[in-house]
Amino acid sequence: MSNQSYAHETVVWAKQRLDDVDAIISEAEKNAEKLREDARKDADAALVRLQASRAKLRKYYDALRAEADTVKRGASETQDALEAEWVEVESAFQSFLSAASDQAETVRSVVVARAQAQRQSWEVSLKNLRDQAVDTVEKARGELDAAIKRLTDETEKFQVRIGEAKDAGDESWKAVKNELTDAKVIHDRTIQKIKEAFSKVL
């Protein structure tokens, strides 16, 4: 995966986390008023921590976006420099052809050599792309199918756990929270595998 696509994926991942914490805070703030006084103090303290974490996440997210823009800008600047230098190559090549214009055989041999080099380069690139595409698509298809199946299975389990969470008492609530945490970890890992499979195809 290129630095640019990795930076993009990281920005997307960070945005998802920000959206998660925003939803948590919004819902927690709505429901905090319904809590008993002693529970309310703990909930308010937790909300303060969540808000502090959201501020840090926002800072990291903004830094990631700036870094991704820098990577993109750096690649763009390099591309511009390459294109500018290629203009110089073409200009020098045309100057050479002009200088040798009275030597038809020389011009012909230089133009033919260039055309053959380009053709050979294109054929190698095309073969590599074809080979890579076949391998990558087959491998990614298998990984994607497996990841989607795992995600579907975990989503079904997650839906059941959500139902259990609504009915859970104090004793079982902790166990349900742990299961929800485990499901979230598996979900995140599966989504990452799907992203990796797509990045291999692209």
Short mmCIF file of C-alpha atoms in Angstrom, two decimals:
data_model
loop_
_atom_site.label_atom_id
_atom_site.label_comp_id
_atom_site.label_asym_id
_atom_site.label_seq_id
_atom_site.Cartn_x
_atom_site.Cartn_y
_atom_site.Cartn_z
CA MET A 1 0.00 0.00 0.00
CA SER A 2 1.38 3.42 -0.93
CA ASN A 3 2.01 6.12 1.67
CA GLN A 4 -0.78 8.16 0.13
CA SER A 5 -3.39 5.37 0.30
CA TYR A 6 -2.23 4.42 3.81
CA ALA A 7 -2.62 8.04 4.91
CA HIS A 8 -6.10 8.13 3.37
CA GLU A 9 -7.11 4.91 5.14
CA THR A 10 -5.81 6.26 8.45
CA VAL A 11 -7.80 9.48 8.03
CA VAL A 12 -10.95 7.45 7.30
CA TRP A 13 -10.29 5.25 10.35
CA ALA A 14 -9.78 8.32 12.58
CA LYS A 15 -12.99 9.91 11.25
CA GLN A 16 -14.90 6.74 12.14
CA ARG A 17 -13.55 6.94 15.69
CA LEU A 18 -14.56 10.60 15.93
CA ASP A 19 -18.06 9.73 14.73
CA ASP A 20 -18.21 6.94 17.35
CA VAL A 21 -17.22 9.20 20.22
CA ASP A 22 -19.61 11.94 19.03
CA ALA A 23 -22.49 9.45 19.04
CA ILE A 24 -21.48 8.14 22.49
CA ILE A 25 -21.27 11.64 23.97
CA SER A 26 -24.53 12.78 22.40
CA GLU A 27 -26.45 9.77 23.69
CA ALA A 28 -24.76 9.85 27.10
CA GLU A 29 -25.60 13.54 27.53
CA LYS A 30 -29.24 12.88 26.68
CA ASN A 31 -29.50 10.08 29.23
CA ALA A 32 -27.32 11.44 32.04
CA GLU A 33 -30.20 13.45 33.49
CA LYS A 34 -32.18 10.25 34.12
CA LEU A 35 -29.54 8.82 36.47
CA ARG A 36 -29.65 8.82 40.27
CA GLU A 37 -27.54 11.49 41.97
CA ASP A 38 -24.58 9.22 42.88
CA ALA A 39 -24.59 7.58 39.45
CA ARG A 40 -24.96 11.00 37.85
CA LYS A 41 -21.68 12.19 39.40
CA ASP A 42 -19.84 9.17 37.97
CA ALA A 43 -21.58 9.64 34.61
CA ASP A 44 -20.67 13.33 34.52
CA ALA A 45 -17.05 12.48 35.30
CA ALA A 46 -17.07 9.92 32.50
CA LEU A 47 -18.58 12.50 30.15
CA VAL A 48 -15.78 14.94 30.99
CA ARG A 49 -13.27 12.21 30.13
CA LEU A 50 -15.11 11.43 26.88
CA GLN A 51 -15.14 15.09 25.90
CA ALA A 52 -11.42 15.39 26.64
CA SER A 53 -10.76 12.30 24.55
CA ARG A 54 -12.89 13.69 21.74
CA ALA A 55 -10.81 16.89 21.78
CA LYS A 56 -7.60 14.84 21.53
CA LEU A 57 -9.06 12.64 18.79
CA ARG A 58 -10.06 15.78 16.87
CA LYS A 59 -6.50 17.11 17.23
CA TYR A 60 -5.00 13.82 16.00
CA TYR A 61 -7.54 13.66 13.16
CA ASP A 62 -6.69 17.19 12.05
CA ALA A 63 -2.97 16.33 12.20
CA LEU A 64 -3.55 13.18 10.12
CA ARG A 65 -5.48 15.14 7.52
CA ALA A 66 -2.69 17.71 7.32
CA GLU A 67 -0.11 14.93 7.00
CA ALA A 68 -2.14 13.23 4.26
CA ASP A 69 -2.33 16.55 2.42
CA THR A 70 1.46 16.91 2.80
CA VAL A 71 2.03 13.41 1.38
CA LYS A 72 -0.31 14.19 -1.51
CA ARG A 73 1.39 17.55 -2.09
CA GLY A 74 4.85 15.90 -1.97
CA ALA A 75 3.80 13.31 -4.55
CA SER A 76 2.31 16.06 -6.69
CA GLU A 77 5.50 18.14 -6.47
CA THR A 78 7.60 15.12 -7.46
CA GLN A 79 5.27 14.41 -10.37
CA ASP A 80 5.54 18.04 -11.48
CA ALA A 81 9.35 17.88 -11.27
CA LEU A 82 9.41 14.67 -13.30
CA GLU A 83 7.14 16.15 -15.95
CA ALA A 84 9.25 19.32 -16.12
CA GLU A 85 12.41 17.25 -16.55
CA TRP A 86 10.70 15.14 -19.21
CA VAL A 87 9.96 18.34 -21.14
CA GLU A 88 13.73 18.97 -21.06
CA VAL A 89 14.36 15.41 -22.31
CA GLU A 90 11.93 15.92 -25.20
CA SER A 91 13.42 19.33 -26.01
CA ALA A 92 16.96 17.93 -26.02
CA PHE A 93 15.82 14.98 -28.14
CA GLN A 94 14.22 17.34 -30.71
CA SER A 95 17.39 19.46 -30.69
CA PHE A 96 19.46 16.35 -31.40
CA LEU A 97 17.15 15.38 -34.25
CA SER A 98 17.40 18.90 -35.69
CA ALA A 99 21.18 18.84 -35.41
CA ALA A 100 21.30 15.49 -37.20
CA SER A 101 18.61 16.35 -39.75
CA ASP A 102 20.99 16.03 -42.69
CA GLN A 103 21.93 12.52 -41.53
CA ALA A 104 18.72 10.59 -42.26
CA GLU A 105 20.20 7.26 -41.19
CA THR A 106 21.24 8.68 -37.82
CA VAL A 107 17.80 10.22 -37.21
CA ARG A 108 16.12 6.99 -38.27
CA SER A 109 18.26 4.79 -36.01
CA VAL A 110 17.71 7.08 -32.98
CA VAL A 111 13.93 7.23 -33.53
CA VAL A 112 13.72 3.44 -34.08
CA ALA A 113 15.82 2.77 -30.96
CA ARG A 114 13.53 5.00 -28.91
CA ALA A 115 10.38 3.37 -30.32
CA GLN A 116 11.74 -0.12 -29.58
CA ALA A 117 12.66 0.86 -26.01
CA GLN A 118 9.19 2.30 -25.45
CA ARG A 119 7.51 -0.76 -26.94
CA GLN A 120 9.60 -3.14 -24.82
CA SER A 121 8.86 -1.10 -21.69
CA TRP A 122 5.13 -1.07 -22.42
CA GLU A 123 5.08 -4.83 -23.09
CA VAL A 124 6.88 -5.55 -19.81
CA SER A 125 4.54 -3.21 -17.93
CA LEU A 126 1.47 -4.75 -19.53
CA LYS A 127 2.62 -8.30 -18.75
CA ASN A 128 3.39 -7.37 -15.15
CA LEU A 129 0.02 -5.68 -14.78
CA ARG A 130 -1.82 -8.67 -16.23
CA ASP A 131 0.03 -11.13 -13.98
CA GLN A 132 -0.43 -8.94 -10.94
CA ALA A 133 -4.11 -8.32 -11.69
CA VAL A 134 -4.91 -12.02 -11.99
CA ASP A 135 -3.07 -12.91 -8.77
CA THR A 136 -4.37 -9.93 -6.85
CA VAL A 137 -7.99 -10.33 -7.91
CA GLU A 138 -8.07 -14.03 -7.02
CA LYS A 139 -6.37 -13.53 -3.68
CA ALA A 140 -8.41 -10.45 -2.82
CA ARG A 141 -11.65 -12.18 -3.82
CA GLY A 142 -10.92 -15.03 -1.41
CA GLU A 143 -9.92 -12.66 1.39
CA LEU A 144 -12.92 -10.44 0.76
CA ASP A 145 -15.36 -13.37 0.77
CA ALA A 146 -13.88 -14.66 4.04
CA ALA A 147 -13.91 -11.20 5.61
CA ILE A 148 -17.51 -10.51 4.58
CA LYS A 149 -18.59 -13.89 6.01
CA ARG A 150 -16.84 -13.10 9.31
CA LEU A 151 -18.41 -9.65 9.35
CA THR A 152 -21.87 -11.11 8.70
CA ASP A 153 -21.41 -13.69 11.47
CA GLU A 154 -20.18 -11.07 13.93
CA THR A 155 -22.98 -8.68 12.98
CA GLU A 156 -25.54 -11.36 13.78
CA LYS A 157 -23.84 -12.06 17.12
CA PHE A 158 -23.64 -8.33 17.78
CA GLN A 159 -27.40 -7.93 17.18
CA VAL A 160 -28.09 -10.70 19.70
CA ARG A 161 -25.74 -9.06 22.22
CA ILE A 162 -27.50 -5.72 21.80
CA GLY A 163 -30.78 -7.44 22.70
CA GLU A 164 -29.11 -9.05 25.71
CA ALA A 165 -27.65 -5.71 26.77
CA LYS A 166 -31.11 -4.17 27.04
CA ASP A 167 -32.26 -6.95 29.40
CA ALA A 168 -29.01 -7.46 31.31
CA GLY A 169 -28.94 -7.03 35.08
CA ASP A 170 -26.00 -5.67 37.06
CA GLU A 171 -24.31 -9.10 37.26
CA SER A 172 -24.51 -9.96 33.61
CA TRP A 173 -24.02 -6.41 32.32
CA LYS A 174 -20.26 -6.62 32.76
CA ALA A 175 -20.12 -9.87 30.76
CA VAL A 176 -22.27 -8.37 28.01
CA LYS A 177 -20.05 -5.26 27.86
CA ASN A 178 -17.00 -7.51 27.50
CA GLU A 179 -18.70 -9.41 24.68
CA LEU A 180 -19.60 -6.14 22.96
CA THR A 181 -15.99 -5.01 23.26
CA ASP A 182 -14.80 -8.32 21.79
CA ALA A 183 -17.29 -7.99 18.93
CA LYS A 184 -16.06 -4.45 18.22
CA VAL A 185 -12.45 -5.66 18.06
CA ILE A 186 -13.40 -8.46 15.66
CA HIS A 187 -15.50 -6.05 13.61
CA ASP A 188 -12.62 -3.56 13.31
CA ARG A 189 -10.17 -6.31 12.38
CA THR A 190 -12.56 -7.65 9.73
CA ILE A 191 -13.15 -4.20 8.24
CA GLN A 192 -9.37 -3.74 8.06
CA LYS A 193 -9.04 -7.05 6.18
CA ILE A 194 -11.72 -5.90 3.72
CA LYS A 195 -9.87 -2.60 3.19
CA GLU A 196 -6.62 -4.49 2.63
CA ALA A 197 -8.31 -6.77 0.10
CA PHE A 198 -9.68 -3.77 -1.81
CA SER A 199 -6.32 -1.97 -1.70
CA LYS A 200 -4.70 -5.00 -3.33
CA VAL A 201 -7.21 -4.91 -6.18
CA LEU A 202 -6.78 -1.16 -6.66
#
